DNA sequence: TATTGAATTAACTAAGTGGTTAAATCATTT
DNA sequence: AAATGATTTAACCACTTAGTTAATTCAATA
């Protein structure tokens, strides 16, 4: 019996959908291509997920969840600001090394249709003020330079995200398309970002 | 006579195309919608630009050119590193305040089809090594902290680009969707980015 | 084994999609 | 005004798209 094509479950469809959606985006993705990749009939997609929109929503929400790493982990017990920042950067870079498609996918589709955001907020549950408050307290304590803590958070995320989201540009212009060198740079970046930030914000 | 609809030129079509393409991206943009926006017939688009692809290429190339600000300007006469970095940041932020659609458009479409890059490189002519060499010399002179100059360039661009490319996210999560506050933050960012970098890299 | 409901499919539809064509109009020059 | 070439249009075409339908197979269970 043809085992590979039997017992096709949601998971197989979602894997295929994720691959196609993240590679081509919502608009350019084709239901037929997703079906082909999943090794099933196109109608079966509509059986499991009523529409392209609903299938996409599911894929996007899963991606979005991953995009908000659980940095609170690094704050559960009282630790110093260095550990918190190092942890934040590490979580992000590790995530993007493993799933390089995430940043561009999120950024592109959020810009394409921002209405989704409110609903996602509710479902995923994000709370940047936790870290913001922690950073603010460290500033008041004289550990960190005084600045808008949101801006510090944003700087950390910017430095982590852009090199991945803009990979083709970065790799081409700054690393002469040497993919191995780019990859090496990205892994090292966990440390270079921290050093860069450390010099700037620690008193 | 209906003056508004006469003498429709390339420029009008390109304006419409830019608006639609940058808002929706290549795949989701519709030739009919571009025609409507330009106030012309759909066939006229194909008269001026043979295909959707060619029309898109034109729009994209113009956008891409703008994306590479002429920072060399700030290096023509011997100036200090602070002026160069300040100028670089200023050019970028000013550009993005005026054309907020640019970063996301470039990033999205470059990721969607990276083959375009090589051709664009040739046409636009970009040379990051000029600034890289200048920064390296300033490091050797003891003005700047020693680091990979490409990484410093990348950090500057990251800090400028991400807040704009990720606007819906940033605005929602960190500024509670207060558009005015976000706009104010972006304008101020010209200075906060510089201060952030200055503390990190100047000895 | 007969029943039943879920899983799966081939074939189809209705609504676009980018692109073409051939004819009409406009503006300029002779 | 006649001729000419650049604009502009309505109507059309071949093809692709997401989504539907009605029939079939599969798996569990009574």
Tab-separated table of C-alpha atoms in Angstrom, chain A:
chain	number	residue	atom	x	y	z
A	1	UNK	CA	0.000	0.000	0.000
A	2	UNK	CA	1.114	3.506	-0.664
A	3	UNK	CA	1.911	4.456	2.877
A	4	UNK	CA	3.444	7.823	2.101
A	5	UNK	CA	0.223	9.226	0.702
A	6	UNK	CA	-2.086	7.819	3.343
A	7	UNK	CA	-3.036	9.291	6.674
A	8	UNK	CA	-2.343	12.695	5.441
A	9	UNK	CA	-2.867	14.887	8.430
A	10	UNK	CA	-3.071	18.557	9.161
A	11	UNK	CA	0.603	18.553	10.079
A	12	UNK	CA	1.719	17.511	6.608
A	13	UNK	CA	-0.436	20.171	5.009
A	14	UNK	CA	0.818	22.796	7.425
A	15	UNK	CA	4.431	21.887	6.712
A	16	UNK	CA	3.853	22.293	3.008
A	17	UNK	CA	1.867	25.484	3.473
A	18	UNK	CA	4.567	26.968	5.692
A	19	UNK	CA	7.223	26.217	3.129
A	20	UNK	CA	5.303	27.766	0.243
A	21	UNK	CA	3.889	30.723	2.150
A	22	UNK	CA	7.177	31.714	3.720
A	23	UNK	CA	8.995	31.377	0.434
A	24	UNK	CA	6.522	33.225	-1.782
A	25	UNK	CA	4.223	35.134	0.518
A	26	UNK	CA	0.453	34.971	0.711
A	27	UNK	CA	-0.292	36.577	-2.658
A	28	UNK	CA	2.134	34.603	-4.788
A	29	UNK	CA	1.491	31.263	-3.099
A	30	UNK	CA	-0.757	28.852	-5.008
A	31	UNK	CA	-3.062	26.336	-3.387
A	32	UNK	CA	-2.143	23.839	-6.101
A	33	UNK	CA	1.531	24.138	-5.260
A	34	UNK	CA	0.832	23.582	-1.583
A	35	UNK	CA	-1.263	20.540	-2.422
A	36	UNK	CA	1.480	19.162	-4.682
A	37	UNK	CA	4.106	19.662	-2.019
A	38	UNK	CA	1.911	17.918	0.560
A	39	UNK	CA	1.331	15.099	-1.930
A	40	UNK	CA	-2.440	15.453	-1.845
A	41	UNK	CA	-5.330	16.712	-3.864
A	42	UNK	CA	-6.135	20.370	-3.920
A	43	UNK	CA	-9.657	19.810	-2.644
A	44	UNK	CA	-8.287	18.235	0.482
A	45	UNK	CA	-6.796	21.543	1.455
A	46	UNK	CA	-10.252	23.041	1.486
A	47	UNK	CA	-11.507	20.090	3.446
A	48	UNK	CA	-9.053	20.724	6.277
A	49	UNK	CA	-8.833	24.510	6.015
A	50	UNK	CA	-11.850	26.071	4.406
A	51	UNK	CA	-9.977	28.741	2.493
A	52	UNK	CA	-6.559	29.996	1.511
A	53	UNK	CA	-7.018	32.852	3.957
A	54	UNK	CA	-7.713	30.511	6.865
A	55	UNK	CA	-4.767	28.280	5.980
A	56	UNK	CA	-2.525	31.289	5.774
A	57	UNK	CA	-3.799	32.663	9.073
A	58	UNK	CA	-2.863	29.446	10.789
A	59	UNK	CA	0.640	29.401	9.329
A	60	UNK	CA	1.141	33.051	10.087
A	61	UNK	CA	-0.010	32.816	13.664
A	62	UNK	CA	2.380	29.942	14.357
A	63	UNK	CA	5.215	31.972	12.860
A	64	UNK	CA	4.225	35.045	14.807
A	65	UNK	CA	4.235	33.155	18.069
A	66	UNK	CA	7.792	32.026	17.513
A	67	UNK	CA	8.805	35.556	16.699
A	68	UNK	CA	8.215	36.605	20.285
A	69	UNK	CA	10.803	34.606	22.174
A	70	UNK	CA	10.230	34.061	25.821
A	71	UNK	CA	12.816	36.423	27.157
A	72	UNK	CA	11.051	36.594	30.502
A	73	UNK	CA	12.762	33.274	31.168
A	74	UNK	CA	15.986	35.182	31.654
A	75	UNK	CA	14.336	37.404	34.251
A	76	UNK	CA	12.596	34.913	36.504
A	77	UNK	CA	15.278	35.089	39.183
A	78	UNK	CA	17.119	38.329	39.961
A	79	UNK	CA	20.032	38.558	37.529
A	80	UNK	CA	22.134	41.400	36.269
A	81	UNK	CA	21.316	43.483	33.217
A	82	UNK	CA	24.176	41.963	31.245
A	83	UNK	CA	22.666	38.516	31.536
A	84	UNK	CA	19.245	39.778	30.516
A	85	UNK	CA	20.520	41.557	27.420
A	86	UNK	CA	22.824	38.694	26.495
A	87	UNK	CA	19.907	36.294	26.837
A	88	UNK	CA	17.627	38.429	24.715
A	89	UNK	CA	20.173	38.657	21.903
A	90	UNK	CA	21.016	34.961	22.143
A	91	UNK	CA	17.406	33.856	21.934
A	92	UNK	CA	16.825	35.973	18.848
A	93	UNK	CA	19.969	35.045	16.954
A	94	UNK	CA	19.566	31.337	17.723
A	95	UNK	CA	15.979	31.510	16.497
A	96	UNK	CA	16.938	33.224	13.249
A	97	UNK	CA	19.845	30.899	12.550
A	98	UNK	CA	17.367	28.044	12.765
A	99	UNK	CA	14.443	29.759	10.997
A	100	UNK	CA	15.934	32.411	8.723
A	101	UNK	CA	12.661	32.914	6.883
A	102	UNK	CA	10.859	34.236	9.974
A	103	UNK	CA	11.819	37.931	10.028
A	104	UNK	CA	11.104	38.649	6.401
A	105	UNK	CA	7.887	36.669	6.459
A	106	UNK	CA	6.529	38.508	9.488
A	107	UNK	CA	7.624	41.937	8.314
A	108	UNK	CA	6.292	41.498	4.785
A	109	UNK	CA	2.903	40.153	5.701
A	110	UNK	CA	2.311	42.491	8.618
A	111	UNK	CA	2.931	45.398	6.296
A	112	UNK	CA	0.701	43.865	3.657
A	113	UNK	CA	-2.227	43.550	6.039
A	114	UNK	CA	-1.885	45.133	9.449
A	115	UNK	CA	-5.479	44.397	10.453
A	116	UNK	CA	-4.375	40.923	11.462
A	117	UNK	CA	-2.214	42.379	14.227
A	118	UNK	CA	-4.908	43.136	16.796
A	119	UNK	CA	-6.261	39.616	16.732
A	120	UNK	CA	-2.787	38.129	16.938
A	121	UNK	CA	-1.943	40.351	19.897
A	122	UNK	CA	-4.858	38.911	21.801
A	123	UNK	CA	-4.048	35.301	20.948
A	124	UNK	CA	-0.284	35.353	21.372
A	125	UNK	CA	-0.064	37.688	24.343
A	126	UNK	CA	2.993	39.884	24.240
A	127	UNK	CA	4.233	42.063	27.047
A	128	UNK	CA	7.270	44.222	26.321
A	129	UNK	CA	6.648	46.417	29.360
A	130	UNK	CA	8.031	43.694	31.608
A	131	UNK	CA	11.473	44.081	30.122
A	132	UNK	CA	11.034	47.819	29.673
A	133	UNK	CA	10.355	48.203	33.384
A	134	UNK	CA	13.328	46.066	34.281
A	135	UNK	CA	15.624	48.134	32.079
A	136	UNK	CA	14.189	51.360	33.505
A	137	UNK	CA	14.936	50.181	37.030
A	138	UNK	CA	18.504	49.381	36.050
A	139	UNK	CA	18.846	52.893	34.653
A	140	UNK	CA	17.575	54.434	37.851
A	141	UNK	CA	20.018	52.246	39.776
A	142	UNK	CA	22.868	53.712	37.746
A	143	UNK	CA	23.743	50.459	36.018
A	144	UNK	CA	22.570	51.574	32.589
A	145	UNK	CA	22.752	54.900	30.788
A	146	UNK	CA	19.493	56.875	30.997
A	147	UNK	CA	17.410	56.523	27.845
A	148	UNK	CA	13.937	55.528	26.745
A	149	UNK	CA	13.914	51.808	27.600
A	150	UNK	CA	11.665	51.114	24.612
A	151	UNK	CA	14.376	52.513	22.411
A	152	UNK	CA	16.933	50.162	23.918
A	153	UNK	CA	14.644	47.201	23.277
A	154	UNK	CA	14.084	48.396	19.729
A	155	UNK	CA	17.828	48.741	19.158
A	156	UNK	CA	18.473	45.200	20.303
A	157	UNK	CA	15.761	43.822	18.033
A	158	UNK	CA	16.872	45.971	15.099
A	159	UNK	CA	20.440	44.715	15.335
A	160	UNK	CA	19.237	41.109	15.468
A	161	UNK	CA	16.524	41.246	12.817
A	162	UNK	CA	17.829	43.358	9.967
A	163	UNK	CA	20.868	41.265	9.015
A	164	UNK	CA	18.507	38.307	8.556
A	165	UNK	CA	15.563	40.115	6.956
A	166	UNK	CA	17.905	41.856	4.549
A	167	UNK	CA	20.052	38.823	3.985
A	168	UNK	CA	20.337	39.009	0.174
A	169	UNK	CA	21.410	42.633	0.362
A	170	UNK	CA	23.736	42.200	3.310
A	171	UNK	CA	25.285	39.037	1.992
A	172	UNK	CA	25.846	40.531	-1.445
A	173	UNK	CA	27.106	43.975	-0.571
A	174	UNK	CA	29.089	43.339	2.560
A	175	UNK	CA	30.118	39.704	2.226
A	176	UNK	CA	30.479	39.377	-1.558
A	177	UNK	CA	27.859	36.620	-1.602
A	178	UNK	CA	30.111	34.294	0.377
A	179	UNK	CA	27.369	32.311	2.089
A	180	UNK	CA	29.699	30.582	4.490
A	181	UNK	CA	31.237	33.857	5.620
A	182	UNK	CA	27.777	35.319	6.053
A	183	UNK	CA	26.668	32.348	8.129
A	184	UNK	CA	29.774	32.606	10.272
A	185	UNK	CA	29.165	36.314	10.776
A	186	UNK	CA	25.582	35.645	11.831
A	187	UNK	CA	26.580	33.082	14.451
A	188	UNK	CA	29.305	35.363	15.829
A	189	UNK	CA	26.868	38.230	15.856
A	190	UNK	CA	25.430	36.937	19.107
A	191	UNK	CA	28.603	38.248	20.734
A	192	UNK	CA	29.390	41.285	18.584
A	193	UNK	CA	25.919	42.742	19.105
A	194	UNK	CA	26.253	42.341	22.829
A	195	UNK	CA	29.674	43.970	22.887
A	196	UNK	CA	28.401	46.806	20.743
A	197	UNK	CA	25.467	47.413	23.065
A	198	UNK	CA	27.454	46.848	26.224
A	199	UNK	CA	29.889	49.618	25.332
A	200	UNK	CA	26.989	51.953	24.697
A	201	UNK	CA	24.608	51.451	27.599
A	202	UNK	CA	26.596	50.205	30.599
A	203	UNK	CA	28.005	52.893	32.819
